[in-house]
XYZ file of C-alpha atoms in Angstrom:
605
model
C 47.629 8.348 44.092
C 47.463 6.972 40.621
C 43.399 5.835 41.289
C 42.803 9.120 43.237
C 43.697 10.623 39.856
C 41.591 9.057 37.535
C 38.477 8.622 39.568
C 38.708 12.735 40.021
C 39.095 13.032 36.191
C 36.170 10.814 35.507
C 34.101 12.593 38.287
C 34.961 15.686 36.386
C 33.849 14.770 33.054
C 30.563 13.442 34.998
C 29.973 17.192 35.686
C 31.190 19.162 32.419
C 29.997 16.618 29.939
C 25.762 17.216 28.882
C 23.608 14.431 29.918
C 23.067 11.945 26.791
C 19.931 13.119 24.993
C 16.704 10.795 25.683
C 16.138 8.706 22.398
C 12.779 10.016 20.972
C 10.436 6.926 20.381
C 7.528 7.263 17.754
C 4.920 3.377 18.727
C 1.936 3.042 17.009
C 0.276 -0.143 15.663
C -0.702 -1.562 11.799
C -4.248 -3.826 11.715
C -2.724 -6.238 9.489
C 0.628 -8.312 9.684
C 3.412 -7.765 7.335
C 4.557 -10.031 5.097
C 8.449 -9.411 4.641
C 10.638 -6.518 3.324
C 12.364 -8.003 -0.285
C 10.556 -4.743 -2.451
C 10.394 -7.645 -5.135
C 8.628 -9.619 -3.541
C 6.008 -7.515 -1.249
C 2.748 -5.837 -2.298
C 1.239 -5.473 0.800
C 0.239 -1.717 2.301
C 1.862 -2.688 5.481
C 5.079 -4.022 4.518
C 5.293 -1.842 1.961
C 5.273 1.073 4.680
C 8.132 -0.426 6.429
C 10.087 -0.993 2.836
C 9.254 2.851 1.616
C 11.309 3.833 5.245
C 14.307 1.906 4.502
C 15.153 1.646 1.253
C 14.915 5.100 -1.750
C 13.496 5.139 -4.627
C 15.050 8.073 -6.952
C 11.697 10.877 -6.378
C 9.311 11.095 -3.546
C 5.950 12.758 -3.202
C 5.819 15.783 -1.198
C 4.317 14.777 2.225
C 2.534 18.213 2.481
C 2.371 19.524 -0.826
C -1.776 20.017 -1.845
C -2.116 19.274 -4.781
C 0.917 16.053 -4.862
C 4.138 16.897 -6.512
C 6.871 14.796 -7.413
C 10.033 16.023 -6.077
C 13.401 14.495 -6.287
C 14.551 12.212 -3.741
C 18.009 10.806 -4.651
C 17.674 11.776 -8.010
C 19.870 15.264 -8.315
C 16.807 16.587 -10.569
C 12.912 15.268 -12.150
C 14.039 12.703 -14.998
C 15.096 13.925 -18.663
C 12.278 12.631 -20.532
C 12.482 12.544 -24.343
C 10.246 13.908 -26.546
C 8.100 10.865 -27.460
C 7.752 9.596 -23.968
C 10.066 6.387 -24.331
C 13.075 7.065 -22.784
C 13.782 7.993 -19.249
C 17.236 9.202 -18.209
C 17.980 9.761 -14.566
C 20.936 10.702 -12.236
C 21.651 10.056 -9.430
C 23.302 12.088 -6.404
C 27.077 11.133 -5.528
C 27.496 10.641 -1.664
C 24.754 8.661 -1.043
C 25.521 5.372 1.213
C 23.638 1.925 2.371
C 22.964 1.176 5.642
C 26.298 -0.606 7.133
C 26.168 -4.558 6.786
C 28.817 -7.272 7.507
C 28.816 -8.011 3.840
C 29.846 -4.615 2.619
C 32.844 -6.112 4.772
C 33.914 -2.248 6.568
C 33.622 -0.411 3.663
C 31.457 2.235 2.872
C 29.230 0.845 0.086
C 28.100 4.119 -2.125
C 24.498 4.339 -4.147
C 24.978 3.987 -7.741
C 23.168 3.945 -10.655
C 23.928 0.302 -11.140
C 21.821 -0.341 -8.047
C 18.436 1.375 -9.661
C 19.363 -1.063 -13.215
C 19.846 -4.287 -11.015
C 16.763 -3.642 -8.756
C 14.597 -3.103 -11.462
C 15.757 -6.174 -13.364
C 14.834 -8.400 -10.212
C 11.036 -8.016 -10.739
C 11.632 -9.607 -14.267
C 13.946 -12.758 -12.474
C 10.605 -15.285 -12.357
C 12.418 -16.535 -8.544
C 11.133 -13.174 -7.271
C 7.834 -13.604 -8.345
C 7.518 -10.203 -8.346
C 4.021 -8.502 -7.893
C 4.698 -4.950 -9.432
C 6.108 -6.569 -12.760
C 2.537 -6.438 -14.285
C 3.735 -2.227 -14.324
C 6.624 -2.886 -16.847
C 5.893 -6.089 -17.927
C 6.287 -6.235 -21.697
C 7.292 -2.318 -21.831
C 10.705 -1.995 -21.656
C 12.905 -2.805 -24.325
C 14.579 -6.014 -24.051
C 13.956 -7.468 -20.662
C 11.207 -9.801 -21.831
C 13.544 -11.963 -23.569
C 16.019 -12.032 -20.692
C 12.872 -13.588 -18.653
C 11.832 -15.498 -21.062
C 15.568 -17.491 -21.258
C 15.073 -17.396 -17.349
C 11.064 -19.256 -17.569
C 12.853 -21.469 -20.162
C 15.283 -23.259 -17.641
C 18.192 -20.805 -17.619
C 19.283 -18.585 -14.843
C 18.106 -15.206 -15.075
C 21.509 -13.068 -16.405
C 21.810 -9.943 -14.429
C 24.777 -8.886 -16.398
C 23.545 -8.897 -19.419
C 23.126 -5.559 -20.940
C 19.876 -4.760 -21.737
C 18.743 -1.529 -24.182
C 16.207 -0.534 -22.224
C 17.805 -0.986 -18.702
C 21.427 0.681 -19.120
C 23.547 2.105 -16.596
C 24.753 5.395 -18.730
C 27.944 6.303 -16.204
C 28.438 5.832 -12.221
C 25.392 8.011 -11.402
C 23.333 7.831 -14.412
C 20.952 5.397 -15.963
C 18.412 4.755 -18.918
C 15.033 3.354 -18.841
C 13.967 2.677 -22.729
C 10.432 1.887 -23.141
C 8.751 0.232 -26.074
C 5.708 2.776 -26.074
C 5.407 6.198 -24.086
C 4.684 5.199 -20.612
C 3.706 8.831 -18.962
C 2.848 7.019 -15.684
C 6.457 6.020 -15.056
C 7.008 9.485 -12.901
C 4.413 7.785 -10.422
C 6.406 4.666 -10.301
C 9.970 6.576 -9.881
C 8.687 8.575 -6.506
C 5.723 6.727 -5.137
C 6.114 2.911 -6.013
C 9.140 1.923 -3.449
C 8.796 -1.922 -4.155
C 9.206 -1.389 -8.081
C 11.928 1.443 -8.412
C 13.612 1.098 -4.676
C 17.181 0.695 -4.958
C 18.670 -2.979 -2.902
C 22.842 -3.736 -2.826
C 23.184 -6.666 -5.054
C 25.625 -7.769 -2.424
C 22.627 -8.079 0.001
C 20.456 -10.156 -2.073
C 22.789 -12.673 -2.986
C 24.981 -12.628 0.706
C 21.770 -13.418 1.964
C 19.966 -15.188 -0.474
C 17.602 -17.182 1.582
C 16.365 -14.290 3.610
C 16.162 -11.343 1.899
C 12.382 -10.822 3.294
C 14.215 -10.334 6.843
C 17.107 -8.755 5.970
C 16.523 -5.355 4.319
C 19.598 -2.992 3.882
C 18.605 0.398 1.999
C 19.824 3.721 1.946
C 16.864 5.251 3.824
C 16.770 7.160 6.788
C 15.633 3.998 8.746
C 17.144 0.494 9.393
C 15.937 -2.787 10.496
C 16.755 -3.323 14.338
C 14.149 -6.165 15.031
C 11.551 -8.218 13.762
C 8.758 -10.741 15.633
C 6.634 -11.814 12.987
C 2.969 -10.637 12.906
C 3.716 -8.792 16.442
C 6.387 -6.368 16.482
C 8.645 -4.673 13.803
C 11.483 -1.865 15.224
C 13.160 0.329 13.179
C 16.047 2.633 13.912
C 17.751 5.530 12.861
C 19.934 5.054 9.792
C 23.126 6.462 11.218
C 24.936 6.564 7.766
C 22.084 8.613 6.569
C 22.702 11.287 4.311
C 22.123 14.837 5.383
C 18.716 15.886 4.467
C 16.486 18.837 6.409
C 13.040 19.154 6.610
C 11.584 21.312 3.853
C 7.941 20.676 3.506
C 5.708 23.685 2.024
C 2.139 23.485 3.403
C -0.906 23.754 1.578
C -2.543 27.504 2.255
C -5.500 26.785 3.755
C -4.241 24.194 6.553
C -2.929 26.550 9.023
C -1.802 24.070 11.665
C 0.492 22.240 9.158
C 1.920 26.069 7.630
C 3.186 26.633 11.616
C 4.493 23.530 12.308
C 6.316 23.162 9.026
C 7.479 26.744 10.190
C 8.633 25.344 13.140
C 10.570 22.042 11.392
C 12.162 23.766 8.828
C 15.455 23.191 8.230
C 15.883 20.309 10.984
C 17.976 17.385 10.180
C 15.787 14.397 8.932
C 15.062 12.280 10.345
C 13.921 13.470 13.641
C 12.929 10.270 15.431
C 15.551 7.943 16.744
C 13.102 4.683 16.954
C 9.670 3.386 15.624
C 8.184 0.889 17.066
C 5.170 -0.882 15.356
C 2.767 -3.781 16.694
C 0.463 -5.789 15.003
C -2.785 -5.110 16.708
C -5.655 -6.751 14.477
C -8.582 -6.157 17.043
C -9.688 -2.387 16.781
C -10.539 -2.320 20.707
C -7.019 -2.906 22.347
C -5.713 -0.822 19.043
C -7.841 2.114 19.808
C -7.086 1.964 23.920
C -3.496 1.600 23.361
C -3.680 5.038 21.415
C -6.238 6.991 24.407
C -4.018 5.449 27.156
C -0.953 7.257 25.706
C 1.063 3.659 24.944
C 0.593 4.649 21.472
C 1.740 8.214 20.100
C -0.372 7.911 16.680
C -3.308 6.114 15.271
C -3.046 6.765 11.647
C -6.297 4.894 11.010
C -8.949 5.256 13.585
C -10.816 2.273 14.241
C -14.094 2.473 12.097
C -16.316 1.846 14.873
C -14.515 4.821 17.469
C -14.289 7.593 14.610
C -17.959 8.687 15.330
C -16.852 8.988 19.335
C -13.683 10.705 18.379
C -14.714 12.911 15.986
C -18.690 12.770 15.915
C -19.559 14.728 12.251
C -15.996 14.587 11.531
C -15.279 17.568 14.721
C -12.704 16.096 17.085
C -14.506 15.435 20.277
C -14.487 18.166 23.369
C -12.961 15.249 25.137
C -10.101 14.835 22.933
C -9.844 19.224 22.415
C -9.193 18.845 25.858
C -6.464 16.588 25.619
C -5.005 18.790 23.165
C -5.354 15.678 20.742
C -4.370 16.563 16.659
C -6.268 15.169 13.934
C -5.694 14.776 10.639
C -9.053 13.528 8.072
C -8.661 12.839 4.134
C -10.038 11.158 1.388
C -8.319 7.756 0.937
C -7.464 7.374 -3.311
C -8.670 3.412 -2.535
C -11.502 1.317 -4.053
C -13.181 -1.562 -1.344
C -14.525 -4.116 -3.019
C -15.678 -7.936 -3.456
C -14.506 -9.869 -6.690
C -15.291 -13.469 -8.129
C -12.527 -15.437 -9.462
C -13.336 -15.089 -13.234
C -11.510 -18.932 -13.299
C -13.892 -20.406 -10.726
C -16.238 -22.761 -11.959
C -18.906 -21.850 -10.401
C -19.311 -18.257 -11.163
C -15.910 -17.500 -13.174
C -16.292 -17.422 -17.150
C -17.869 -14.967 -19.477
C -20.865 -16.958 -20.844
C -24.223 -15.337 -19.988
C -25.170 -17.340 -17.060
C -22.243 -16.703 -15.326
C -22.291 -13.384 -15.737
C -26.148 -13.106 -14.815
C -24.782 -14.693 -11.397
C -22.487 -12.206 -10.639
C -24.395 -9.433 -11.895
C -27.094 -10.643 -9.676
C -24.929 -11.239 -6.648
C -23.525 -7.565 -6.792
C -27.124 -6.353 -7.017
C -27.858 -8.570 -3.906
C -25.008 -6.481 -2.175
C -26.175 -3.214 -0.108
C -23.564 -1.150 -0.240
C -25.116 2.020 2.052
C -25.766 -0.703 4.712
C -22.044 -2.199 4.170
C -20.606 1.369 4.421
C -22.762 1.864 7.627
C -22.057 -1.614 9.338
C -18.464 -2.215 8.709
C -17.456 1.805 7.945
C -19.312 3.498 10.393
C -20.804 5.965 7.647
C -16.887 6.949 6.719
C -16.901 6.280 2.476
C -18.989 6.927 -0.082
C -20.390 4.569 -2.713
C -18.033 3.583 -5.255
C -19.272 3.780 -9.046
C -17.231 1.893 -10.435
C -12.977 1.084 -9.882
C -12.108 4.400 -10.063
C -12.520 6.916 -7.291
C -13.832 10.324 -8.363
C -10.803 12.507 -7.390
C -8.531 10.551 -9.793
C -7.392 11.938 -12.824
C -8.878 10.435 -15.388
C -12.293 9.323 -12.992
C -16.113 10.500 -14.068
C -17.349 12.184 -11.145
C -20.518 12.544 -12.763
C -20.822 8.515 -13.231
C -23.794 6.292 -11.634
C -21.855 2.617 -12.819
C -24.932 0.195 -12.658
C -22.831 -2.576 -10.800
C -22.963 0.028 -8.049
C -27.113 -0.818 -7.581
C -28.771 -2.114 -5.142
C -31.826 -4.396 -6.294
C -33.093 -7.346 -5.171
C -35.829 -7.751 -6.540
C -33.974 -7.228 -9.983
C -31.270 -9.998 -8.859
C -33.634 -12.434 -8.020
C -35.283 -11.910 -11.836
C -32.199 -12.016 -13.172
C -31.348 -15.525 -11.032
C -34.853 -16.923 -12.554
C -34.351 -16.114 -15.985
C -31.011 -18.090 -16.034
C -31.714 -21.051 -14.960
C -30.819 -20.396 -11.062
C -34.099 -21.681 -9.106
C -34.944 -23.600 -6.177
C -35.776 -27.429 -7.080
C -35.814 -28.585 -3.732
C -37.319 -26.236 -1.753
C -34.669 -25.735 0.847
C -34.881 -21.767 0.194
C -31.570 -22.140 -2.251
C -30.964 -22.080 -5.486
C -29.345 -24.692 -7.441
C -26.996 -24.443 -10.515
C -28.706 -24.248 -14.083
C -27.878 -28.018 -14.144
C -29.644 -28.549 -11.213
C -26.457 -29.185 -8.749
C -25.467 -27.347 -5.361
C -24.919 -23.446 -5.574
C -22.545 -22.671 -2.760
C -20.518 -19.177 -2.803
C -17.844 -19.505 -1.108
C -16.494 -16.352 0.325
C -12.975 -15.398 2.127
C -12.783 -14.024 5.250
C -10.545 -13.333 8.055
C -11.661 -13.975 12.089
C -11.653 -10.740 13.118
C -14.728 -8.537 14.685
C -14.821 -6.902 11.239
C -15.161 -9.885 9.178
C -17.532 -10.963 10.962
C -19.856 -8.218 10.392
C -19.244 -8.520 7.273
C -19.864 -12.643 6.987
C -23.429 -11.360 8.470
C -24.334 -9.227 5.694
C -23.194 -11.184 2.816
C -25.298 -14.322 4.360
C -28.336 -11.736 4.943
C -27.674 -10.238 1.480
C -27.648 -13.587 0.245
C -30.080 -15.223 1.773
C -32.833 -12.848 0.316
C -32.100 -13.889 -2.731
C -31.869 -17.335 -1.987
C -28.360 -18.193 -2.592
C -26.419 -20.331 0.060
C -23.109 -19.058 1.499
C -20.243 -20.704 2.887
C -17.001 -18.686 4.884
C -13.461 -19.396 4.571
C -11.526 -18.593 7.911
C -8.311 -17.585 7.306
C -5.712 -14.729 8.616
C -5.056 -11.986 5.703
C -1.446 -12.663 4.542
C -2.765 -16.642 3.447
C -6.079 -15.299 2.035
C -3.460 -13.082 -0.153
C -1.308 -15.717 -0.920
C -4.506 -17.703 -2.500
C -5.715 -15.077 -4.035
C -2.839 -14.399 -6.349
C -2.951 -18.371 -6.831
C -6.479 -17.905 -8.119
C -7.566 -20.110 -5.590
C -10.641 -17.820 -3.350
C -14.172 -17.722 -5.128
C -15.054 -14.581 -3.787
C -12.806 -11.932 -1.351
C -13.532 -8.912 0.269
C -10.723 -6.799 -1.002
C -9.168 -3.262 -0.325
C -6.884 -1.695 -3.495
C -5.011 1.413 -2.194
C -3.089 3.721 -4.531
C 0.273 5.189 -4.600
C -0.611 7.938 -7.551
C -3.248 10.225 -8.213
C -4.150 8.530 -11.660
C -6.861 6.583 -12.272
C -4.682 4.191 -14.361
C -4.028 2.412 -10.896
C -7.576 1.481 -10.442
C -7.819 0.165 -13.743
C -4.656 -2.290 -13.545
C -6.596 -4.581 -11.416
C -8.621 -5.289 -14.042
C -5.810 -6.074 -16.589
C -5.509 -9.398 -17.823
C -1.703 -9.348 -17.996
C -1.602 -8.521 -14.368
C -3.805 -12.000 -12.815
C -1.983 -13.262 -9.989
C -0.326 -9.358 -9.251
C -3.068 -6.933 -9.519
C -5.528 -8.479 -10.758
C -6.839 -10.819 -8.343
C -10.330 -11.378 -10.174
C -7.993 -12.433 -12.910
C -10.104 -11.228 -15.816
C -9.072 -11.314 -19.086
C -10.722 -9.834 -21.777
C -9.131 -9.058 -25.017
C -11.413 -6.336 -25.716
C -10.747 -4.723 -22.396
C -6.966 -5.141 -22.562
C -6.373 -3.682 -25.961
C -7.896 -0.357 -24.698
C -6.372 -0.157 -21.559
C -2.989 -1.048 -23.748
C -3.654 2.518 -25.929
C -4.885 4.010 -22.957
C -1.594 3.417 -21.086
C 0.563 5.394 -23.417
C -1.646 8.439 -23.227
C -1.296 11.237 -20.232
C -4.363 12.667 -18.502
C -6.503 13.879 -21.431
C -9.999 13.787 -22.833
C -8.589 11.149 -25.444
C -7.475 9.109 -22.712
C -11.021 9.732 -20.738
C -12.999 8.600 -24.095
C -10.904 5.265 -23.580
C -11.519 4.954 -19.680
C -15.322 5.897 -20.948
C -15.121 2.356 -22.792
C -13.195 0.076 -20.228
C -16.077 1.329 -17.943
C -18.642 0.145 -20.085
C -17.279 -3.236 -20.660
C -16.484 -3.625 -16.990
C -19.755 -3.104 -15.967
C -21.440 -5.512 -18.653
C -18.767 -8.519 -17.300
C -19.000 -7.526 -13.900
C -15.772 -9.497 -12.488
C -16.042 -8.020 -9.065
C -18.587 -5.530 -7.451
C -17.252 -2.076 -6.317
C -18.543 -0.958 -2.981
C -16.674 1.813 -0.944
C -13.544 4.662 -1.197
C -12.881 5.176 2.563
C -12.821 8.420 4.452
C -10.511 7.957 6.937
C -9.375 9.517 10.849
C -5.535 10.058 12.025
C -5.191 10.920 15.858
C -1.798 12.036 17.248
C -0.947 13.221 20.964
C 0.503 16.793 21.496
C 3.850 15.788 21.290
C 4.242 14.840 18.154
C 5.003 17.099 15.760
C 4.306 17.172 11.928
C 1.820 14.790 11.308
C -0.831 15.040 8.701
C -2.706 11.389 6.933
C -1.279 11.396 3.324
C -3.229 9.564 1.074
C -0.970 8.749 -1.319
C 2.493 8.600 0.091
C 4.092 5.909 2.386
C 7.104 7.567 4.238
C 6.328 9.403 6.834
C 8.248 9.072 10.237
C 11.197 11.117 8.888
C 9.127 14.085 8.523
C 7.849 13.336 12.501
C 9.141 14.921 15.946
C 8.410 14.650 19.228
C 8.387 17.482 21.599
C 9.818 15.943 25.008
C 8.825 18.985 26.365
C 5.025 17.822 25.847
C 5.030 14.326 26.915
C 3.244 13.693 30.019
C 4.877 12.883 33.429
C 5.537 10.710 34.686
C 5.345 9.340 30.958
C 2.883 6.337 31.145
C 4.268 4.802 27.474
C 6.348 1.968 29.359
C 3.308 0.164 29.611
C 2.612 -0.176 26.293
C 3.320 -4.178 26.743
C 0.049 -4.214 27.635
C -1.185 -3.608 24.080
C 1.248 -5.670 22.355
């Protein structure tokens, strides 16, 4: 009687009780391989997508908002900034909580401004090796002696009080530079790896793996990892209540309806993303036409022309009902020489004839046709022209291409051909090799076959250096790669960005030429403290100049690039600048085709 009973209730609960909703999957794929999630340690684009998803940084940029905004994030309002630009006070909202963890031990561990003070200190603890220090690095008051006890043998003192890091109350804190630093609102909202707040507890309960074992208070969480093939994230279930409450620019009216139709939903809206590492643009690009994949964020180079053929989506793909979403990437492409090479590196006039002549050697229509597909424009200089701050009337003479003038250039210093082999040799008569980084994928190797064509009608002798991206990076911030094919993508609208690479304090972070110029640096120094203004334009006016009379690398390309979606998802528009994004995504179930053919996606993994 007893079992009669219970099996009846349960069969009764079977009927009255709704069916569990279907979990709502977002999979798409990254070209490139992550490198770990420690914000102090990453500087990658592709980790540092995954890091801006699961950990907060106090403001955000608004994903639709045309022209960008800075908005609060958990910050309860913009910074108070004072009058001379020096000190920063922000506050933070109460209720805010990490992601659970065994070592918050069952409690609920709360966001505080404590958090913001200790995760900023850790890009000053030399251990990290932190590449955004080169942002704050000798500008806030106090923490350069802190890290200098810490170089000097002693452990780095996190408890310390520090003037210009000070936690004011609970939900308050104080960042005290040494000079105005109008950039810093950038930093607060769109830099996750330098302002992102981490759980001390965290870092030093798992001190050995703090790369693989991110806990943040974003509205994602780490659920697995497979190194360079497959990252899953999941919803944050102790995430805060937020609602989707995008405004959308006035002449998009695709994004005005469905922002219409999100508004006010519970972020986020996605229960799981799942990302693969798909380095070959073929099986990338199939993945997203046979459905495996819901987005494509960057369309392969080589299918944008078949998917959107004078940047109109295809009447294949109209058909299909496929969105797409085109901008402007705020990124520089280019090629620099390590400025401590001995070959090319220095700043005596024969070595900078060599480079100048090598970046005249360099076609940079062809490259933009052979490796971009036609989708970027010539780069003038480091600076693309919708930055504040950029020249959009500048022709920057390291953007020429001139062979015969390279080949002059080569003679006059010394380069020549004693042998006759069809190379030159060194001024001193010894072997001229370049020596150029690249990783074994179809697209460096159309780009290995211009540089040695490029090169070889000028008659210097090239060499390649195989490697995958994440150890090409590694040597590059060692100053170990002669010459790299490099991409620099922004976070902020400001030129000051594109100019950091070129900073001498910043060699081994930014700067992977490593140039150093005092000259250079001391403008860029007065230049920092200045906001957007003609004063600060007369000083960009003069880094140019000097830049393009040292030449340490040769600017080629700012990207246009192509984001596909399928039908069912919902909300998605290609943000140049900003780096979360799946908590402003939804799928429509409704939408998804049946039988729903994205259990195959093994196939592209």
């Amino acid at each position: 009687m007893r079992l009669s009973f219970w099996r009846a209730a349960i069969l009764a609960c079977m009927l009255i009780a709704p069916p569990a909703a279907a979990e709502k999957v977002l999979r798409y794929a990254f070209q490139v391989a992550e490198t770990g999630f420690d914000p102090a340690q990453i500087n990658d684009v592709y980790s540092s997508i995954i890091v801006a998803h699961i950990y907060d940084s106090p403001l955000k940029l608004g994903y639709l908002a045309r022209p960008y905004k800075m908005l609060p994030n958990t910050a309860a309002a913009m910074p108070d900034v004072s009058p001379d630009g020096k000190v920063w006070t922000i506050r933070i909202r109460p209720g805010i909580y990490f992601a659970d963890d065994p070592v918050f031990k069952g409690k609920k561990r709360e966001l505080t401004a404590q958090d913001y003070v200790y995760s900023l200190k850790r890009h000053w603890d030399p251990k990290n090796k932190s590449q955004q220090l080169y942002l704050v690095d000798g500008r806030v008051v106090g923490m350069d002696a802190l890290r200098k006890a810490a170089l000097a043998g002693s452990k780095f003192d996190y408890d310390r009080e520090v003037e210009g890091l000070k936690v004011i109350d609970r939900y308050t804190y104080r960042v005290t530079f040494n000079e105005p630093n109008p950039n810093f609102v950038y930093s607060l909202g769109s830099n996750c790896n330098l302002t992102c707040a981490v759980a001390r507890e965290v870092i030093e309960g798992y001190p050995d793996r703090t790369m693989e074992h991110p806990v943040g208070t974003g509205a994602y969480r780490l659920k697995e990892w497979r190194r360079s093939s497959r990252i899953v994230l999941e919803r944050n279930p102790g995430f805060r209540e937020e609602h989707y409450d995008e405004t959308a620019p006035a002449d998009d009216a695709e994004a005005q309806a469905f922002a219409a139709r999100l508004h006010g939903r519970r972020l986020p809206m996605i229960d799981r993303v799942e990302v693969y590492i798909i380095e070959e643009a073929q099986p990338r690009w199939l993945a997203f036409l046979n459905a495996e994949h819901d987005l494509i964020d960057r369309t392969p180079f080589e299918f944008v022309n078949i998917a959107a053929p004078e940047g109109r989506l295809a009447p294949n793909l109209q058909k299909r009902k496929i969105q797409m979403s085109r901008n402007n990437e705020h990124d520089l492409i280019f090629a620099y020489f390590g400025m401590e090479n001995p070959v090319l590196g220095g700043y005596t006039p024969d070595k900078v004839a060599l480079r100048r002549a090598i970046s005249l050697g360099i076609d940079p229509e062809e490259w933009i046709r052979a490796v971009y597909y036609g989708q970027a424009i010539v780069a003038q200089s480091t600076v693309p022209p919708t930055a504040f701050g950029a020249d959009p009337d500048l022709a920057g003479p390291l953007a020429e291409f001139n062979p015969a003038k390279a080949k002059a250039l080569l003679d006059v210093y010394g380069y020549v051909d004693r042998d006759g082999d069809g190379y030159r040799e060194l001024p001193d008569g010894s072997t001229l090799v370049l020596e150029i980084a690249s990783v074994p994928d179809s697209q460096g190797k159309r780009q290995d076959e211009l540089w040695r064509k490029w090169m070889d009608r000028i008659g210097l002798r090239t060499e390649f250096k195989k490697n995958q991206w994440p150890q090409h990076l590694k040597e590059s911030r060692a100053g170990k790669l002669m010459i790299w094919n490099l991409g620099w993508l922004a976070g902020d609208p400001d030129a000051d960005t594109f100019y950091q690479i070129l900073y001498g304090i910043s060699k081994g972070q930014a700067n992977h030429s490593r140039f150093d110029l005092p000259a250079w640096n001391a403008i860029y120094k007065e230049a920092r403290t200045l906001p957007d203004s003609p004063a600060r334009d007369r000083l960009y006016r003069e880094m140019d100049r000097l830049f393009f009379v040292y030449a340490p690398l040769r600017p080629i390309a700012h990207r246009t690039l192509t984001g596909l979606a399928h039908p069912w998802l919902v909300g998605f528009r290609r943000n140049g600048l900003s780096r979360p994004l799946w908590q402003y995504l939804d799928i429509d179930e409704s939408a998804l085709p049946t039988p729903q053919p994205r259990a195959g996606a093994a196939a592209a993994r």
